[in-house]
C-alpha cells in the first residue's frame, strides 16, 4: 500500500482517487479549498503560489490533476509556475510526478496523434504552454531530479463531466430534453473521446507502476467517432430513436464572442480540433501496458443515467 497525493478534485482527480482507493492505497487529495473525497484525506495546497505544498505528507507519487483558469493569459501565467512548484515538491519528497495532459500540443495534420510524436509545432498558444510544461517535466526526469510521467487524453466523457467539458452537460442536457444541441465545427468528422474512468484508471496506474516514468502515455480511448454518432448513442441510451439535430456554431460568431470572453478566445484557439479529423493512437498503452477502453455505448448509458435520463 502506497501513499499517493492527488492534486485537484475535478472529474479526473475524483476518478483517479477512486481507482487508487479501490486498489487499497492511502490517498491525500490536495485542493485550494480542502475538498473531501470518499476514502481520502483532505489537505489544502495551491500549485500556482506553492502555498501548502511543503506541508503535504511525503508519498510515493504526486498525481497532478489540477485545473488552471481556462484563458490564454491564465495558462501562460500559471502553468509554468505550477509545473515548477510540482517538480520541486516531487524532488523534495523523492516522489514520482504524474501530470495530466492533453493533445493540444500536437501539430495539425499529423493524424493519428501518437504519444511519441515531437511537440515541435504546437498549433495554438494553449498548445505552446502545454508543450513547455512537458519539456520542463521531462527535462527534470532526464536530469535525475524526479521520475516523471505524463498521461494524455482527449475531450473527456462521463457521468462526472463538469459544465466546462466540451461534451459535458451543455451538450448533453439540451440533447436529452429536446433532441437538439449545439456543437463546435463539423459534427461529422472522426473525433477521439476519452472516458473519465479510463483516464482515472491510467493516472492511478502511472502513480504506482515503475515501468511508466520517462515518457508520455495516451489513455486508451474508444475508436474515434463523430460527435453526431455520439449524440445518437446518447439518445438510444435514453430509449429514443429520433435523429439528433445538431447546430454548429459558426467560426465567425466564435471570433466575435471571443472579443468579449477570454474563455471563448481560448476555445477559439483550439477550434481546429473540431474542423479537422482529430484522432489519437493509443497502441503503446494497449500493447505495452495491457490496458483497454470502456465501450462508448457504456459511457453513453452512464451519462444519460447521471443526467436524469433513462439508460436502456
mmCIF file of C-alpha atoms in Angstrom:
data_model
loop_
_atom_site.group_PDB
_atom_site.id
_atom_site.type_symbol
_atom_site.label_atom_id
_atom_site.label_comp_id
_atom_site.label_asym_id
_atom_site.label_seq_id
_atom_site.Cartn_x
_atom_site.Cartn_y
_atom_site.Cartn_z
ATOM 1 C CA UNK A 1 0.000 0.000 0.000
ATOM 2 C CA UNK A 2 1.428 3.349 -1.086
ATOM 3 C CA UNK A 3 0.603 6.883 -0.042
ATOM 4 C CA UNK A 4 -0.344 8.985 -3.092
ATOM 5 C CA UNK A 5 -1.110 12.693 -3.195
ATOM 6 C CA UNK A 6 -3.724 13.712 -5.760
ATOM 7 C CA UNK A 7 -3.768 17.424 -6.507
ATOM 8 C CA UNK A 8 -7.171 18.510 -7.761
ATOM 9 C CA UNK A 9 -10.697 17.230 -7.166
ATOM 10 C CA UNK A 10 -12.236 17.787 -10.581
ATOM 11 C CA UNK A 11 -13.555 14.903 -12.726
ATOM 12 C CA UNK A 12 -10.106 13.402 -13.335
ATOM 13 C CA UNK A 13 -8.931 13.904 -9.754
ATOM 14 C CA UNK A 14 -12.065 12.170 -8.494
ATOM 15 C CA UNK A 15 -11.684 9.293 -10.952
ATOM 16 C CA UNK A 16 -8.012 8.779 -10.111
ATOM 17 C CA UNK A 17 -8.725 8.946 -6.377
ATOM 18 C CA UNK A 18 -11.496 6.381 -6.738
ATOM 19 C CA UNK A 19 -9.162 3.987 -8.584
ATOM 20 C CA UNK A 20 -6.386 4.421 -6.023
ATOM 21 C CA UNK A 21 -8.692 3.937 -3.033
ATOM 22 C CA UNK A 22 -10.245 0.835 -4.599
ATOM 23 C CA UNK A 23 -6.722 -0.559 -5.086
ATOM 24 C CA UNK A 24 -6.066 -0.128 -1.365
ATOM 25 C CA UNK A 25 -3.733 2.883 -1.460
ATOM 26 C CA UNK A 26 -3.738 5.716 1.061
ATOM 27 C CA UNK A 27 -4.679 8.940 -0.714
ATOM 28 C CA UNK A 28 -4.459 12.603 0.218
ATOM 29 C CA UNK A 29 -6.418 14.969 -2.001
ATOM 30 C CA UNK A 30 -4.971 18.477 -2.030
ATOM 31 C CA UNK A 31 -7.006 21.428 -3.266
ATOM 32 C CA UNK A 32 -7.168 25.138 -2.539
ATOM 33 C CA UNK A 33 -10.404 24.642 -0.579
ATOM 34 C CA UNK A 34 -9.609 21.327 1.135
ATOM 35 C CA UNK A 35 -12.184 19.250 -0.753
ATOM 36 C CA UNK A 36 -13.018 15.932 0.916
ATOM 37 C CA UNK A 37 -13.393 12.889 -1.343
ATOM 38 C CA UNK A 38 -14.614 9.446 -0.201
ATOM 39 C CA UNK A 39 -11.857 7.286 1.242
ATOM 40 C CA UNK A 40 -9.209 10.019 1.100
ATOM 41 C CA UNK A 41 -7.677 12.559 3.438
ATOM 42 C CA UNK A 42 -8.076 16.239 2.586
ATOM 43 C CA UNK A 43 -5.370 18.894 2.506
ATOM 44 C CA UNK A 44 -5.073 22.493 1.348
ATOM 45 C CA UNK A 45 -2.474 23.479 -1.237
ATOM 46 C CA UNK A 46 -2.118 25.754 -4.252
ATOM 47 C CA UNK A 47 0.230 24.641 -7.034
ATOM 48 C CA UNK A 48 0.438 28.119 -8.569
ATOM 49 C CA UNK A 49 1.500 30.014 -5.451
ATOM 50 C CA UNK A 50 3.107 26.992 -3.796
ATOM 51 C CA UNK A 51 1.157 27.590 -0.593
ATOM 52 C CA UNK A 52 0.698 24.372 1.389
ATOM 53 C CA UNK A 53 2.904 22.181 -0.821
ATOM 54 C CA UNK A 54 5.723 21.901 1.723
ATOM 55 C CA UNK A 55 3.243 20.751 4.373
ATOM 56 C CA UNK A 56 1.997 17.804 2.317
ATOM 57 C CA UNK A 57 2.882 14.422 3.761
ATOM 58 C CA UNK A 58 5.530 12.629 1.663
ATOM 59 C CA UNK A 59 4.297 9.864 -0.565
ATOM 60 C CA UNK A 60 5.324 7.549 -3.373
ATOM 61 C CA UNK A 61 3.780 9.800 -6.021
ATOM 62 C CA UNK A 62 2.179 13.142 -6.686
ATOM 63 C CA UNK A 63 -0.620 12.991 -9.209
ATOM 64 C CA UNK A 64 -1.368 16.419 -10.684
ATOM 65 C CA UNK A 65 -4.951 16.734 -11.901
ATOM 66 C CA UNK A 66 -5.060 20.446 -11.194
ATOM 67 C CA UNK A 67 -7.105 22.853 -13.288
ATOM 68 C CA UNK A 68 -5.760 26.218 -14.425
ATOM 69 C CA UNK A 69 -8.076 29.091 -15.372
ATOM 70 C CA UNK A 70 -9.047 28.365 -18.980
ATOM 71 C CA UNK A 71 -7.797 31.506 -20.664
ATOM 72 C CA UNK A 72 -4.698 32.140 -22.746
ATOM 73 C CA UNK A 73 -3.369 34.648 -20.232
ATOM 74 C CA UNK A 74 -4.182 32.339 -17.319
ATOM 75 C CA UNK A 75 -2.338 29.401 -18.851
ATOM 76 C CA UNK A 76 0.705 31.491 -19.808
ATOM 77 C CA UNK A 77 0.902 32.966 -16.313
ATOM 78 C CA UNK A 78 0.045 29.980 -14.142
ATOM 79 C CA UNK A 79 1.174 26.758 -15.820
ATOM 80 C CA UNK A 80 4.936 27.499 -15.697
ATOM 81 C CA UNK A 81 4.604 28.350 -12.008
ATOM 82 C CA UNK A 82 2.542 25.236 -11.355
ATOM 83 C CA UNK A 83 4.878 22.774 -13.077
ATOM 84 C CA UNK A 84 7.958 24.260 -11.414
ATOM 85 C CA UNK A 85 6.310 24.004 -7.984
ATOM 86 C CA UNK A 86 5.212 20.433 -8.686
ATOM 87 C CA UNK A 87 8.717 19.419 -9.785
ATOM 88 C CA UNK A 88 10.271 20.965 -6.671
ATOM 89 C CA UNK A 89 7.769 19.200 -4.424
ATOM 90 C CA UNK A 90 8.291 15.826 -6.105
ATOM 91 C CA UNK A 91 12.069 16.273 -5.893
ATOM 92 C CA UNK A 92 11.885 17.133 -2.197
ATOM 93 C CA UNK A 93 9.726 14.079 -1.481
ATOM 94 C CA UNK A 94 11.558 11.731 -3.889
ATOM 95 C CA UNK A 95 8.138 11.085 -5.411
ATOM 96 C CA UNK A 96 7.052 10.133 -8.911
ATOM 97 C CA UNK A 97 5.328 13.097 -10.557
ATOM 98 C CA UNK A 98 2.373 12.241 -12.798
ATOM 99 C CA UNK A 99 0.936 15.119 -14.812
ATOM 100 C CA UNK A 100 -2.434 15.063 -16.555
ATOM 101 C CA UNK A 101 -2.011 16.144 -20.173
ATOM 102 C CA UNK A 102 -3.962 16.602 -23.372
ATOM 103 C CA UNK A 103 -3.487 16.679 -27.146
ATOM 104 C CA UNK A 104 -3.229 20.446 -27.593
ATOM 105 C CA UNK A 105 0.500 20.428 -28.414
ATOM 106 C CA UNK A 106 0.457 18.027 -31.362
ATOM 107 C CA UNK A 107 0.965 19.597 -34.775
ATOM 108 C CA UNK A 108 -2.024 19.898 -37.074
ATOM 109 C CA UNK A 109 -2.278 17.383 -39.865
ATOM 110 C CA UNK A 110 -0.311 14.602 -38.155
ATOM 111 C CA UNK A 111 -3.006 12.001 -37.692
ATOM 112 C CA UNK A 112 -3.266 9.819 -35.772
ATOM 113 C CA UNK A 113 -1.506 11.561 -32.903
ATOM 114 C CA UNK A 114 0.972 9.351 -31.028
ATOM 115 C CA UNK A 115 2.444 9.817 -27.565
ATOM 116 C CA UNK A 116 5.928 9.663 -29.076
ATOM 117 C CA UNK A 117 5.262 12.495 -31.554
ATOM 118 C CA UNK A 118 7.510 15.544 -31.096
ATOM 119 C CA UNK A 119 5.830 18.654 -29.733
ATOM 120 C CA UNK A 120 7.691 20.826 -32.224
ATOM 121 C CA UNK A 121 4.842 22.724 -33.878
ATOM 122 C CA UNK A 122 2.072 23.462 -31.369
ATOM 123 C CA UNK A 123 -0.886 24.885 -33.312
ATOM 124 C CA UNK A 124 -2.036 27.379 -30.678
ATOM 125 C CA UNK A 125 -0.948 29.472 -27.719
ATOM 126 C CA UNK A 126 -2.524 26.887 -25.403
ATOM 127 C CA UNK A 127 -0.587 24.154 -27.165
ATOM 128 C CA UNK A 128 2.645 26.101 -26.734
ATOM 129 C CA UNK A 129 2.033 26.335 -22.994
ATOM 130 C CA UNK A 130 1.357 22.616 -22.662
ATOM 131 C CA UNK A 131 4.436 21.781 -24.767
ATOM 132 C CA UNK A 132 6.556 23.875 -22.394
ATOM 133 C CA UNK A 133 5.032 22.059 -19.407
ATOM 134 C CA UNK A 134 6.020 18.727 -20.990
ATOM 135 C CA UNK A 135 9.534 19.949 -21.746
ATOM 136 C CA UNK A 136 10.106 21.070 -18.152
ATOM 137 C CA UNK A 137 8.612 17.860 -16.779
ATOM 138 C CA UNK A 138 10.807 15.511 -18.812
ATOM 139 C CA UNK A 139 13.908 17.705 -18.523
ATOM 140 C CA UNK A 140 13.658 17.226 -14.742
ATOM 141 C CA UNK A 141 13.336 13.474 -15.324
ATOM 142 C CA UNK A 142 16.390 13.366 -17.622
ATOM 143 C CA UNK A 143 18.380 15.344 -15.057
ATOM 144 C CA UNK A 144 17.583 12.667 -12.474
ATOM 145 C CA UNK A 145 15.686 15.085 -10.245
ATOM 146 C CA UNK A 146 12.360 13.240 -10.398
ATOM 147 C CA UNK A 147 10.572 10.307 -12.030
ATOM 148 C CA UNK A 148 8.116 11.877 -14.475
ATOM 149 C CA UNK A 149 5.058 10.586 -16.327
ATOM 150 C CA UNK A 150 2.525 12.438 -18.449
ATOM 151 C CA UNK A 151 -0.866 10.862 -19.130
ATOM 152 C CA UNK A 152 -2.617 12.463 -22.104
ATOM 153 C CA UNK A 153 -6.240 12.155 -23.125
ATOM 154 C CA UNK A 154 -8.773 13.828 -25.378
ATOM 155 C CA UNK A 155 -12.048 15.607 -24.596
ATOM 156 C CA UNK A 156 -13.429 13.513 -21.800
ATOM 157 C CA UNK A 157 -16.814 11.888 -21.421
ATOM 158 C CA UNK A 158 -18.582 10.563 -18.383
ATOM 159 C CA UNK A 159 -21.172 10.961 -15.697
ATOM 160 C CA UNK A 160 -18.812 13.232 -13.728
ATOM 161 C CA UNK A 161 -18.036 15.649 -16.571
ATOM 162 C CA UNK A 162 -18.353 19.204 -15.339
ATOM 163 C CA UNK A 163 -20.006 22.205 -17.001
ATOM 164 C CA UNK A 164 -16.745 23.212 -18.663
ATOM 165 C CA UNK A 165 -16.345 19.942 -20.583
ATOM 166 C CA UNK A 166 -16.943 20.298 -24.327
ATOM 167 C CA UNK A 167 -19.160 17.190 -24.395
ATOM 168 C CA UNK A 168 -20.488 17.694 -20.879
ATOM 169 C CA UNK A 169 -23.862 18.921 -19.593
ATOM 170 C CA UNK A 170 -24.081 21.854 -22.011
ATOM 171 C CA UNK A 171 -24.023 19.345 -24.857
ATOM 172 C CA UNK A 172 -25.945 16.505 -23.235
ATOM 173 C CA UNK A 173 -28.815 18.228 -21.403
ATOM 174 C CA UNK A 174 -30.390 20.036 -24.407
ATOM 175 C CA UNK A 175 -29.947 16.897 -26.485
ATOM 176 C CA UNK A 176 -31.834 14.727 -23.991
ATOM 177 C CA UNK A 177 -34.507 17.367 -23.406
ATOM 178 C CA UNK A 178 -35.195 18.453 -26.976
ATOM 179 C CA UNK A 179 -33.219 16.181 -29.274
ATOM 180 C CA UNK A 180 -31.160 19.194 -30.352
ATOM 181 C CA UNK A 181 -27.910 20.722 -29.158
ATOM 182 C CA UNK A 182 -25.056 22.977 -30.247
ATOM 183 C CA UNK A 183 -21.593 21.869 -31.322
ATOM 184 C CA UNK A 184 -18.356 23.413 -32.460
ATOM 185 C CA UNK A 185 -17.159 22.859 -36.007
ATOM 186 C CA UNK A 186 -18.147 19.861 -38.114
ATOM 187 C CA UNK A 187 -20.141 17.218 -36.175
ATOM 188 C CA UNK A 188 -19.430 14.513 -38.772
ATOM 189 C CA UNK A 189 -15.642 14.278 -38.506
ATOM 190 C CA UNK A 190 -13.870 11.450 -36.602
ATOM 191 C CA UNK A 191 -13.040 12.600 -33.087
ATOM 192 C CA UNK A 192 -11.278 10.712 -30.302
ATOM 193 C CA UNK A 193 -13.132 10.934 -26.978
ATOM 194 C CA UNK A 194 -11.771 9.687 -23.653
ATOM 195 C CA UNK A 195 -13.925 8.134 -20.929
ATOM 196 C CA UNK A 196 -13.299 9.635 -17.497
ATOM 197 C CA UNK A 197 -12.987 6.203 -15.788
ATOM 198 C CA UNK A 198 -10.299 5.185 -18.315
ATOM 199 C CA UNK A 199 -8.416 8.430 -17.688
ATOM 200 C CA UNK A 200 -8.589 7.997 -13.925
ATOM 201 C CA UNK A 201 -7.506 4.358 -14.069
ATOM 202 C CA UNK A 202 -4.372 5.113 -16.127
ATOM 203 C CA UNK A 203 -3.471 8.079 -13.926
ATOM 204 C CA UNK A 204 -3.708 5.833 -10.876
ATOM 205 C CA UNK A 205 -1.565 3.180 -12.518
ATOM 206 C CA UNK A 206 1.052 5.778 -13.509
ATOM 207 C CA UNK A 207 1.379 6.728 -9.838
ATOM 208 C CA UNK A 208 2.335 3.176 -8.845
ATOM 209 C CA UNK A 209 3.828 1.433 -11.922
ATOM 210 C CA UNK A 210 7.657 1.724 -12.030
ATOM 211 C CA UNK A 211 7.666 0.926 -15.775
ATOM 212 C CA UNK A 212 5.757 4.055 -16.797
ATOM 213 C CA UNK A 213 8.043 7.019 -15.887
ATOM 214 C CA UNK A 214 10.165 8.715 -18.529
ATOM 215 C CA UNK A 215 7.559 9.246 -21.234
ATOM 216 C CA UNK A 216 4.025 10.265 -22.101
ATOM 217 C CA UNK A 217 1.199 7.750 -22.498
ATOM 218 C CA UNK A 218 -2.161 8.061 -24.217
ATOM 219 C CA UNK A 219 -5.253 6.983 -22.322
ATOM 220 C CA UNK A 220 -6.856 4.041 -24.153
ATOM 221 C CA UNK A 221 -9.949 5.500 -25.778
ATOM 222 C CA UNK A 222 -12.805 4.112 -27.842
ATOM 223 C CA UNK A 223 -12.306 4.221 -31.629
ATOM 224 C CA UNK A 224 -12.897 7.724 -32.957
ATOM 225 C CA UNK A 225 -16.483 8.502 -33.936
ATOM 226 C CA UNK A 226 -18.244 11.670 -34.949
ATOM 227 C CA UNK A 227 -19.987 13.905 -32.445
ATOM 228 C CA UNK A 228 -23.199 13.121 -34.326
ATOM 229 C CA UNK A 229 -22.729 9.404 -33.695
ATOM 230 C CA UNK A 230 -22.132 10.111 -30.004
ATOM 231 C CA UNK A 231 -25.392 12.080 -29.944
ATOM 232 C CA UNK A 232 -27.186 9.080 -31.482
ATOM 233 C CA UNK A 233 -25.748 6.797 -28.802
ATOM 234 C CA UNK A 234 -26.926 9.140 -26.056
ATOM 235 C CA UNK A 235 -30.459 9.250 -27.469
ATOM 236 C CA UNK A 236 -30.539 5.463 -27.866
ATOM 237 C CA UNK A 237 -29.376 5.084 -24.268
ATOM 238 C CA UNK A 238 -32.356 7.247 -23.295
ATOM 239 C CA UNK A 239 -34.682 4.889 -25.198
ATOM 240 C CA UNK A 240 -35.189 7.181 -28.208
ATOM 241 C CA UNK A 241 -34.689 6.515 -31.890
ATOM 242 C CA UNK A 242 -35.008 10.041 -33.290
ATOM 243 C CA UNK A 243 -32.146 11.594 -35.230
ATOM 244 C CA UNK A 244 -30.235 14.244 -33.229
ATOM 245 C CA UNK A 245 -30.458 17.800 -34.517
ATOM 246 C CA UNK A 246 -27.051 19.448 -34.190
ATOM 247 C CA UNK A 247 -26.455 23.169 -34.652
ATOM 248 C CA UNK A 248 -22.881 24.136 -35.460
ATOM 249 C CA UNK A 249 -21.698 27.468 -34.075
ATOM 250 C CA UNK A 250 -20.200 29.489 -36.959
ATOM 251 C CA UNK A 251 -16.490 30.233 -36.579
ATOM 252 C CA UNK A 252 -17.232 33.870 -37.308
ATOM 253 C CA UNK A 253 -19.587 34.060 -34.324
ATOM 254 C CA UNK A 254 -16.987 32.435 -32.082
ATOM 255 C CA UNK A 255 -14.440 35.022 -33.212
ATOM 256 C CA UNK A 256 -16.822 37.852 -32.344
ATOM 257 C CA UNK A 257 -17.734 36.363 -28.954
ATOM 258 C CA UNK A 258 -14.055 35.901 -28.252
ATOM 259 C CA UNK A 259 -13.631 39.662 -28.115
ATOM 260 C CA UNK A 260 -15.850 39.712 -25.037
ATOM 261 C CA UNK A 261 -14.916 36.432 -23.345
ATOM 262 C CA UNK A 262 -11.346 35.332 -22.512
ATOM 263 C CA UNK A 263 -12.607 31.760 -22.165
ATOM 264 C CA UNK A 264 -14.115 31.765 -25.653
ATOM 265 C CA UNK A 265 -10.882 33.216 -27.009
ATOM 266 C CA UNK A 266 -9.167 30.140 -25.590
ATOM 267 C CA UNK A 267 -11.823 27.878 -27.149
ATOM 268 C CA UNK A 268 -11.249 29.613 -30.500
ATOM 269 C CA UNK A 269 -7.551 28.705 -30.217
ATOM 270 C CA UNK A 270 -8.376 25.001 -30.433
ATOM 271 C CA UNK A 271 -11.202 25.152 -32.977
ATOM 272 C CA UNK A 272 -9.132 23.159 -35.488
ATOM 273 C CA UNK A 273 -9.811 20.112 -33.302
ATOM 274 C CA UNK A 274 -13.449 20.383 -34.387
ATOM 275 C CA UNK A 275 -12.973 21.353 -38.033
ATOM 276 C CA UNK A 276 -10.455 18.640 -38.971
ATOM 277 C CA UNK A 277 -10.196 14.935 -38.064
ATOM 278 C CA UNK A 278 -8.874 14.666 -34.503
ATOM 279 C CA UNK A 279 -7.725 11.099 -33.937
ATOM 280 C CA UNK A 280 -5.297 9.654 -31.377
ATOM 281 C CA UNK A 281 -3.335 6.393 -31.431
ATOM 282 C CA UNK A 282 -3.042 4.582 -28.085
ATOM 283 C CA UNK A 283 -1.332 1.421 -29.358
ATOM 284 C CA UNK A 284 1.621 1.747 -26.964
ATOM 285 C CA UNK A 285 -0.670 1.816 -23.941
ATOM 286 C CA UNK A 286 -2.532 -1.259 -25.117
ATOM 287 C CA UNK A 287 0.466 -3.325 -26.209
ATOM 288 C CA UNK A 288 2.987 -2.349 -23.527
ATOM 289 C CA UNK A 289 0.648 -1.914 -20.553
ATOM 290 C CA UNK A 290 -2.215 -4.227 -21.496
ATOM 291 C CA UNK A 291 -4.814 -1.502 -20.969
ATOM 292 C CA UNK A 292 -8.082 -1.133 -22.872
ATOM 293 C CA UNK A 293 -11.056 1.228 -23.030
ATOM 294 C CA UNK A 294 -14.579 1.384 -21.708
ATOM 295 C CA UNK A 295 -17.107 0.784 -24.542
ATOM 296 C CA UNK A 296 -18.519 4.086 -25.772
ATOM 297 C CA UNK A 297 -22.067 2.772 -25.512
ATOM 298 C CA UNK A 298 -21.487 2.045 -21.820
ATOM 299 C CA UNK A 299 -20.126 5.547 -21.277
ATOM 300 C CA UNK A 300 -23.183 6.994 -23.031
ATOM 301 C CA UNK A 301 -25.529 4.959 -20.805
ATOM 302 C CA UNK A 302 -23.746 6.207 -17.669
ATOM 303 C CA UNK A 303 -24.025 9.809 -18.861
ATOM 304 C CA UNK A 304 -27.744 9.504 -19.569
ATOM 305 C CA UNK A 305 -28.431 7.885 -16.196
ATOM 306 C CA UNK A 306 -26.470 10.634 -14.410
ATOM 307 C CA UNK A 307 -28.333 13.395 -16.234
ATOM 308 C CA UNK A 308 -31.705 12.041 -15.189
ATOM 309 C CA UNK A 309 -32.470 10.136 -18.351
ATOM 310 C CA UNK A 310 -33.388 6.504 -18.829
ATOM 311 C CA UNK A 311 -30.445 4.285 -19.745
ATOM 312 C CA UNK A 312 -31.558 1.439 -21.959
#
